[in-house]
XYZ file of C-alpha atoms in Angstrom:
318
model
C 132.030 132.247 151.046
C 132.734 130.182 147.846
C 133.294 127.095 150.241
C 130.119 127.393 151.990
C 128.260 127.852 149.075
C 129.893 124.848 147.448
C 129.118 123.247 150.725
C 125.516 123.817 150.122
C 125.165 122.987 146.666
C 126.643 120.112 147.506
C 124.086 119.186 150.385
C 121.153 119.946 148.422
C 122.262 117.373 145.718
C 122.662 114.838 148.194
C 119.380 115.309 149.811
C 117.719 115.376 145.733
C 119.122 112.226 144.994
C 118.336 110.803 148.588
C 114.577 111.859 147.875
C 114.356 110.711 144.133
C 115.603 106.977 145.560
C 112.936 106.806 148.371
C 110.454 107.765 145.328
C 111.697 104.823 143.302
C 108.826 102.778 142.662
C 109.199 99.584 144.074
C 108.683 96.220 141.604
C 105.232 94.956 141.430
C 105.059 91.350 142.613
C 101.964 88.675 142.555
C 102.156 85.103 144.042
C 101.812 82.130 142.049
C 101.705 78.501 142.298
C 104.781 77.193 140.520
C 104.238 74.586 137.451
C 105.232 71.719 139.498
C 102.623 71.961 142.244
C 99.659 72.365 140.219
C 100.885 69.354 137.765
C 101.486 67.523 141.393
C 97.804 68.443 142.516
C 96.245 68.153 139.562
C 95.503 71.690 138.626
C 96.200 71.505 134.706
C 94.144 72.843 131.971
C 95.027 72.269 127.470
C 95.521 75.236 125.671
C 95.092 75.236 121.965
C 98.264 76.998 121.161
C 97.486 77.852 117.304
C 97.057 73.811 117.277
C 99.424 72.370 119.530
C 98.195 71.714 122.444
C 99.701 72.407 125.958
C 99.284 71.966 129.172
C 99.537 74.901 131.577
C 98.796 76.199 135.459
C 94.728 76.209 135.718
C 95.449 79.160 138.955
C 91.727 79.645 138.963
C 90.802 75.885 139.501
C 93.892 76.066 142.244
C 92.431 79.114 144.365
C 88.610 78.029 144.229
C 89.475 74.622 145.825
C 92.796 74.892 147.491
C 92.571 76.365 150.856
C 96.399 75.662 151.596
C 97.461 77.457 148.404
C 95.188 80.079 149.368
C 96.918 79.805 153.052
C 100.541 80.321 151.593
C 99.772 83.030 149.469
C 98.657 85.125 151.773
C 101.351 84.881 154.253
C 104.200 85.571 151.584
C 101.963 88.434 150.712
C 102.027 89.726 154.224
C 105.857 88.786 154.465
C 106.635 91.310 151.892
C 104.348 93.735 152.239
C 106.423 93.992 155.668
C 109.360 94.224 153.921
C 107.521 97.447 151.369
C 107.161 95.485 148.495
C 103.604 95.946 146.580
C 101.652 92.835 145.754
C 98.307 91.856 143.319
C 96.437 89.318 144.734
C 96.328 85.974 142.385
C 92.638 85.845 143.317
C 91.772 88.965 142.103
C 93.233 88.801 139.028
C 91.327 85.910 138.363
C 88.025 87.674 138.823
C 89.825 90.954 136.603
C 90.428 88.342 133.522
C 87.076 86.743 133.784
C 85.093 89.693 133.475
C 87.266 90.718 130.657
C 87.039 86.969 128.869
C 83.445 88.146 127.456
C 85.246 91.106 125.873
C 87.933 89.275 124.223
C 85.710 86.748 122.326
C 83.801 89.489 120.387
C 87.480 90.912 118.838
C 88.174 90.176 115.481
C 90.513 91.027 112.765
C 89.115 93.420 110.158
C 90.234 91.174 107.233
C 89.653 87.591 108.113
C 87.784 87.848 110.860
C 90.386 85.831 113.099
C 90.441 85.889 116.851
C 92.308 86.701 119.688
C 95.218 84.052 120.183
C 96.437 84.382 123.757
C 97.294 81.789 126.976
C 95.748 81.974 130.034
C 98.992 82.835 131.497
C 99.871 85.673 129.354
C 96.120 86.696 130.088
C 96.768 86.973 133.452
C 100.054 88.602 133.251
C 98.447 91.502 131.088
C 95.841 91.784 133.204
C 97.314 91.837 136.753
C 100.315 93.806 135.351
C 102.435 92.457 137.353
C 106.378 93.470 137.086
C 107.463 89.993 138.964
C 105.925 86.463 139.376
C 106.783 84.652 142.696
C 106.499 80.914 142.444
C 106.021 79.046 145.274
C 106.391 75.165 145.919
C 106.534 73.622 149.046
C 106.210 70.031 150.960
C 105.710 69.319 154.504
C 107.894 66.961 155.872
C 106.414 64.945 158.960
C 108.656 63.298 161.336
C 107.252 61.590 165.144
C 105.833 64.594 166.556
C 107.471 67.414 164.205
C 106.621 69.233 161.048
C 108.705 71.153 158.868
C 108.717 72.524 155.415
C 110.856 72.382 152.351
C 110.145 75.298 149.888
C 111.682 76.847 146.814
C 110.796 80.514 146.201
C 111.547 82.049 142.520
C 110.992 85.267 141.571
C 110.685 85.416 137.663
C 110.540 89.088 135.864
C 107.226 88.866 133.879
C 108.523 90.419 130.699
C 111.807 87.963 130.007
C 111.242 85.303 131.773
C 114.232 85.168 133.857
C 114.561 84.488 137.348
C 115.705 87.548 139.039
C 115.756 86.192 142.757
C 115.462 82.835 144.988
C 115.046 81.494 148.001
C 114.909 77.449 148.706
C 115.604 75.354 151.842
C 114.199 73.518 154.845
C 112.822 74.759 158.137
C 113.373 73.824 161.505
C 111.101 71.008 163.333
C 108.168 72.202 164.582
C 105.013 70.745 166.765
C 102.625 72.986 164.803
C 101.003 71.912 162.168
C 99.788 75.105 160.907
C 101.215 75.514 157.138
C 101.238 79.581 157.240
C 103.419 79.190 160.352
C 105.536 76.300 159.484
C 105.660 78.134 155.793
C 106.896 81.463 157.895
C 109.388 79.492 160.342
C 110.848 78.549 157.328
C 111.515 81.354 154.998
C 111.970 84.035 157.877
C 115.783 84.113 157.513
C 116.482 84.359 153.757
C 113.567 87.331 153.041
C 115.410 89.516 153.628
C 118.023 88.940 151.092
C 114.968 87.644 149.011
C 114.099 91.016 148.706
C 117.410 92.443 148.492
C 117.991 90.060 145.022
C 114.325 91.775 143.693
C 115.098 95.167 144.349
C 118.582 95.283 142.824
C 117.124 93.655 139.683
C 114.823 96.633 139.790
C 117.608 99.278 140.785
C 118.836 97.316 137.535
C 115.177 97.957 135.458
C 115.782 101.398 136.531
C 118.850 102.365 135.505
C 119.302 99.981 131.953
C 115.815 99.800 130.861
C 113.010 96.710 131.046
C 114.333 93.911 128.978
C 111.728 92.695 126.139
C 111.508 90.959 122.100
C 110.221 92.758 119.330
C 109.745 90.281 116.399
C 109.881 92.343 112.650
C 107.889 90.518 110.003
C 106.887 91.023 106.296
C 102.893 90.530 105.067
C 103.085 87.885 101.431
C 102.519 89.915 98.357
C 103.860 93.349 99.831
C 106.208 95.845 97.638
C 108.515 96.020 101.216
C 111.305 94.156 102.688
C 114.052 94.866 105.131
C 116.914 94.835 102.417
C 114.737 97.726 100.792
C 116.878 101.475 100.800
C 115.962 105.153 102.347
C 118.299 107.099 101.447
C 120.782 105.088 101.076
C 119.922 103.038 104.145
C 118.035 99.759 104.116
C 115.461 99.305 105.947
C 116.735 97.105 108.835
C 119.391 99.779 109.068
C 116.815 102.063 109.969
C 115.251 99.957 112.007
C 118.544 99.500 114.132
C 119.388 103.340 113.886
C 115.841 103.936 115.804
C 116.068 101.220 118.660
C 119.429 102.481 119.714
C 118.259 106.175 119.494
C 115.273 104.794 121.761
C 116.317 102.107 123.661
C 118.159 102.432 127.368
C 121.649 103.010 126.751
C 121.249 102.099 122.905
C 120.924 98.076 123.955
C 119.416 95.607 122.205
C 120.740 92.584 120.126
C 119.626 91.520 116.984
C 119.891 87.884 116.894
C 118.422 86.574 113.437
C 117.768 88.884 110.562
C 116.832 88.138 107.015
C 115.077 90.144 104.079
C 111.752 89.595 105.350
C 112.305 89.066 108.962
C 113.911 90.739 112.109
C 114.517 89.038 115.941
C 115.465 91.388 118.173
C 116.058 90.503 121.907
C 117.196 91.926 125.241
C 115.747 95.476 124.173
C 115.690 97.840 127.336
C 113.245 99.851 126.731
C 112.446 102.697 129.503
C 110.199 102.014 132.473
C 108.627 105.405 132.408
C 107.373 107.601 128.957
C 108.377 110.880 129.106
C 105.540 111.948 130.496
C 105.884 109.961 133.558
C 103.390 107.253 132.646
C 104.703 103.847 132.741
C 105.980 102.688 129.537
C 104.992 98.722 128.138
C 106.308 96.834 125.399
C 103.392 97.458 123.317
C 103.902 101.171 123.656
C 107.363 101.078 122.528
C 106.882 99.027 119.744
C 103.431 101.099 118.756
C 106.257 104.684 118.560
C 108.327 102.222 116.213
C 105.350 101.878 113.994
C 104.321 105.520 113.882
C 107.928 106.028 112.927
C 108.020 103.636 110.229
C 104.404 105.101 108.987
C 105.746 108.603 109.035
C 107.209 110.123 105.797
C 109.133 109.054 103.897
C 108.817 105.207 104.658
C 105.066 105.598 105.201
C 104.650 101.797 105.526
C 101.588 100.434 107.376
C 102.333 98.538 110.843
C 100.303 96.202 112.431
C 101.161 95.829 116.023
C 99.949 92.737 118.243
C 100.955 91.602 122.022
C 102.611 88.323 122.545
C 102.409 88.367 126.030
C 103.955 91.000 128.507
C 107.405 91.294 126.821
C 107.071 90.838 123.589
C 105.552 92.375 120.720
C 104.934 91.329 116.738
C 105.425 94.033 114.160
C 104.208 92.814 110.423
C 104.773 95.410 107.746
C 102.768 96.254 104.630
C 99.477 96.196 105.954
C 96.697 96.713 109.088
C-alpha cells in the first residue's frame, strides 16, 4: 500500500510540474529594423543625448513609408506566432508612444523644473514592453532569372542588451520575387532552433532572475555617503546585504564602488512580484528605496528609469 501511494505521490508531482511548465509565460518579442538597414535606407533621426548628439533608428519614419519593412515584419510575426511565441506589433507601438509624447513634455522636476531625458528607443522599449527585440536585415540577391535572400536575424533581450539568439544565412534561388516569400524560403529551416535559443534564454530568465544595472549615487551638499556606518555596517554594506537577500540566487556584481557612488551590474532580479504581477527594474529598485527610507537609515531616494534595465538611485534628496 506504501508503494502505491508513493506511486501516486509521485505521479501527481510529475503532472504539477508538467502543468506549471506549459503555464510558463512565453518571452515577449517585437520586430525591429536593425541599425544597419535604416542607416542603409536612410531612416535616421539626432537625439540630443544631454548634449551629444546621436544618431539613432527613426522606426516611425521606416513603417509610414516602407512597405517592404512593413512586408517582413509581418511574416516573421506570423512565423513565430506559429511557433507560440507572443509578438507587439512595431506599428503599434509607434501610435502607443505618440499619444503618450504629449504627456511626457508637461513632466517636470519639482526643484528645477528639468525635463524628461529619454531616447526614442528606450521610449519605445518602455512603452511596447517588450521582453526581446528581433532585428532584422536582409538583401535580395538577383541572379538571371532567380532571387534569393541573405538575412541576419538577432534576438537582443531588451533589458541587457545582449543577444540571446540568431539566425543568419542565404536562401535558395527562387523565380519569385515576392520578399515575404523569398524572406520565408529563407529562414524556414533555422526557426525552429531560432526559437529554441529564445526560449532557453527565458527557461534561463525564469529560473536565475532578469538581468539589469542599478546605478547608486550621492546628491552635492548631503550629510550621506556610502562609507557612512549602521550599526556597525557602512552603508554600501547594507546596500549589498539587501540585493543578495533580494536578488535571484543572491547575484549581482558590483563593479565600481566609491564613497559617493555604487555600479552594480548583472542583478537578477525576479520576473514575477510576489503577488504574481510582473516585476520591472524600476520596481525593484523603488523596494530598495523604501528600504533605505525606512528606519533607521531614513534617507530620501529618488528613483528615475534609464531605459528598460536600468535604474538611477541618488540619495539625500527627492
Amino acid at each position: 500500500m506504501k508503494s502505491i501511494h508513493r506511486l501516486f505521490a509521485a505521479v501527481l508531482l510529475a503532472v504539477v510540474s508538467l502543468t506549471a511548465m506549459g503555464q510558463a509565460k512565453k518571452p515577449t518579442l517585437m520586430v525591429v529594423p536593425s541599425d544597419a538597414w535604416c542607416k542603409e535606407h536612410g531612416y535616421e533621426q539626432t537625439f540630443d543625448n544631454q548634449g551629444t548628439k546621436e544618431q539613432i533608428p527613426d522606426y516611425k519614419a521606416a513603417v509610414a513609408a516602407d512597405k517592404q519593412l512593413n512586408a517582413v515584419i509581418s511574416k516573421i510575426n506570423i512565423l513565430m506566432a506559429d511557433r507560440g511565441f507572443p509578438l507587439k506589433d512595431l506599428q503599434q507601438s509607434i501610435k502607443s508612444i505618440g499619444n503618450l509624447s504629449a504627456e511626457d513634455r508637461l513632466i517636470r522636476s519639482k526643484s528645477r523644473g528639468a525635463a524628461i531625458t529619454e531616447s526614442p528607443l528606450d521610449r519605445l522599449r518602455r512603452t511596447a514592453k517588450a521582453d526581446i527585440l528581433l532585428e532584422i536585415d536582409w538583401t535580395v540577391n538577383t541572379v538571371g532569372p532567380k532571387n534569393s535572400i541573405t538575412y541576419n536575424l538577432r534576438a537582443l533581450d531588451a533589458y541587457s542588451n545582449k543577444q540571446v539568439a540568431g539566425a543568419e544565412g542565404t536562401g535558395k534561388g527562387s523565380f519569385s520575387a515576392e520578399l515575404p516569400v523569398l524572406l520565408e524560403e529563407a529562414v524556414q529551416d533555422h526557426m525552429d532552433a531560432f526559437t529554441a535559443q529564445l526560449q532557453s534564454h527565458f527557461d534561463d530568465l525564469l529560473a536565475n532572475g532578469r538581468e539589469v544595472v542599478l546605478d547608486i549615487r550621492v546628491f552635492d551638499g548631503v550629510n550621506i555617503d556610502l562609507e557612512k556606518e549602521y550599526g556597525g555596517y557602512e552603508l554600501n554594506e547594507v546596500i549589498d546585504n539587501w540585493l543578495a537577500d533580494n536578488c535571484v540566487n543572491h547575484r549581482f556584481s558590483k563593479s565600481d564602488a566609491t564613497e559617493t557612488m555604487a555600479l552594480y551590474e548583472q542583478v537578477r532580479i525576479p520576473l514575477y512580484k510576489a503577488n504574481g504581477m510582473a516585476q520591472d527594474t524600476y520596481g525593484f529598485a523603488r523596494d530598495l528605496a523604501r528600504y533605505l527610507g525606512a528606519a533607521p537609515y531614513s534617507i530620501p531616494v529618488k528613483t528615475l528609469n534609464r531605459g528598460l534595465g536600468r535604474c538611477l538611485l541618488i540619495l539625500g534628496e527627492k
